[in-house]
Structures are given as structure tokens and as C-alpha cells.
Coordinates of C-alpha atoms in Angstrom, one line a residue:
M882 CA -1.4 5.1 -2.7
S883 CA 2.1 5.3 -4.0
D884 CA 2.8 6.5 -7.6
I885 CA 4.0 2.9 -8.4
R886 CA 0.8 1.3 -7.3
E887 CA -1.3 4.0 -9.0
S888 CA 0.6 3.6 -12.2
A889 CA -0.7 0.1 -12.8
K890 CA -4.2 1.2 -13.5
G891 CA -5.1 0.6 -17.2
K892 CA -1.8 -0.9 -18.1
E893 CA -1.0 -4.3 -19.7
C894 CA -0.6 -7.4 -17.5
Q895 CA 3.1 -8.3 -17.4
L896 CA 2.7 -11.7 -15.7
R897 CA 0.7 -13.2 -18.7
L898 CA 0.2 -16.7 -17.2
P899 CA -0.9 -19.1 -20.0
G900 CA -4.4 -20.3 -19.5
V901 CA -5.0 -17.8 -16.7
C902 CA -4.4 -14.2 -17.8
N903 CA -7.6 -12.3 -18.7
F904 CA -5.6 -9.6 -20.6
S905 CA -7.9 -7.0 -19.1
P906 CA -6.1 -3.7 -18.4
E907 CA -9.1 -2.6 -16.3
T908 CA -8.1 -5.3 -13.7
V909 CA -4.4 -4.7 -13.6
V910 CA -2.7 -3.8 -10.2
A911 CA 0.8 -3.6 -8.9
A912 CA 0.8 -7.1 -7.2
H913 CA 3.4 -7.5 -4.5
L914 CA 5.9 -10.3 -4.6
R915 CA 6.3 -12.2 -1.3
V916 CA 10.1 -12.7 -0.9
A917 CA 11.5 -14.1 2.4
G918 CA 13.0 -11.4 4.5
T919 CA 11.1 -8.6 2.7
C920 CA 7.7 -9.1 4.2
G921 CA 5.9 -10.7 7.1
I922 CA 3.5 -10.0 9.9
G923 CA 2.8 -6.3 9.8
M924 CA 5.5 -5.8 7.1
K925 CA 4.4 -5.2 3.5
P926 CA 7.0 -5.6 0.7
S927 CA 8.5 -2.6 -1.0
D928 CA 6.6 -1.3 -4.1
L929 CA 9.7 -2.1 -6.0
L930 CA 8.8 -5.8 -5.5
T931 CA 5.7 -5.6 -7.6
V932 CA 4.6 -6.9 -11.0
R933 CA 1.7 -5.4 -13.0
A934 CA -0.8 -8.3 -13.0
C935 CA -4.4 -8.7 -14.1
S936 CA -6.9 -9.9 -11.5
A937 CA -6.6 -13.6 -12.7
C938 CA -2.8 -13.7 -12.6
H939 CA -2.8 -11.8 -9.3
D940 CA -5.0 -14.6 -7.8
V941 CA -2.4 -17.2 -8.8
L942 CA 0.5 -15.1 -7.5
D943 CA -1.3 -14.7 -4.1
G944 CA -2.3 -18.4 -4.0
R945 CA -6.1 -17.8 -4.3
R946 CA -6.1 -19.8 -7.5
K947 CA -4.2 -22.8 -8.6
M948 CA -2.0 -22.9 -11.7
T949 CA -3.4 -24.7 -14.8
N950 CA -1.8 -26.5 -17.8
G951 CA 0.4 -28.6 -15.6
M952 CA 2.6 -25.6 -14.8
E953 CA 4.8 -26.2 -11.7
R954 CA 6.2 -23.8 -9.2
G955 CA 9.5 -23.5 -11.0
D956 CA 7.7 -22.5 -14.2
L957 CA 5.7 -19.9 -12.3
L958 CA 8.9 -18.4 -10.8
V959 CA 10.3 -17.9 -14.4
Y960 CA 7.1 -16.1 -15.4
I961 CA 7.3 -14.0 -12.2
H962 CA 11.0 -13.1 -12.8
E963 CA 10.3 -12.1 -16.4
A964 CA 7.2 -10.0 -15.4
H965 CA 9.3 -8.3 -12.7
C966 CA 12.0 -7.4 -15.2
R967 CA 9.4 -6.0 -17.6
T968 CA 7.6 -4.1 -14.8
L969 CA 10.8 -2.5 -13.5
L970 CA 11.7 -1.3 -17.0
A971 CA 8.3 0.2 -17.4
Y972 CA 8.7 2.0 -14.0
E973 CA 12.0 3.4 -15.3
K974 CA 10.6 4.4 -18.6
E975 CA 7.7 6.2 -16.9
G976 CA 10.0 8.0 -14.6
L977 CA 8.8 6.2 -11.4
I978 CA 12.3 5.0 -10.6
E979 CA 15.7 6.2 -11.6
V980 CA 18.8 4.0 -12.2
A981 CA 22.0 5.5 -10.8
K982 CA 24.6 6.2 -13.5

């Protein structure tokens, strides 16, 4: 397992979907984002394309659970973008990635 995926254990969910998130650090994983051109049959996305998500938020992200509270796809994409930004900053702070200067 990569350091990035391993680092999610016990951390705070960054996706925080309203009415969905269980806020349980014990269930948080580095959930991969499926972006066209970065994944497909036999091709997993880079670990840089992950958000730290609890099991409930991860289920929505992967389509195993439907959104609640009338949230639409556009709303979900905003939550994903914000979670990805927070997650990348955490990776940098924890020394998992380095930004070129």
C-alpha cells in the first residue's frame, strides 16, 4: 500500500457530505477520484487523485449510495473539489508530497 493510501487511516473525512458523512475516522480511506483519461479498464487513478473519505461518503463517491437532501451532481462536484484541495494540503503538510519551488 502506498504511503498516501496508508496515511488516511484514522484521519478526518474531508468530503463531509451533508446528511451522509459518518464523521468516523476509523472508516476513512484514500478514495480515488474517477476522472476521464486517468483511469479505466485495468488502470487505477494516481494516488494524487484521492480524497480522504469516510465509508459513507466513499459509498456516494463510488456510486454505491445515492445522494440525499436534494443534492445534485454539480453540488457533489463542489464538495469533491473542496475535499481534494484539503486532502492535497494535508499530504503536503505531512510530507507525503512536495511542491516544487
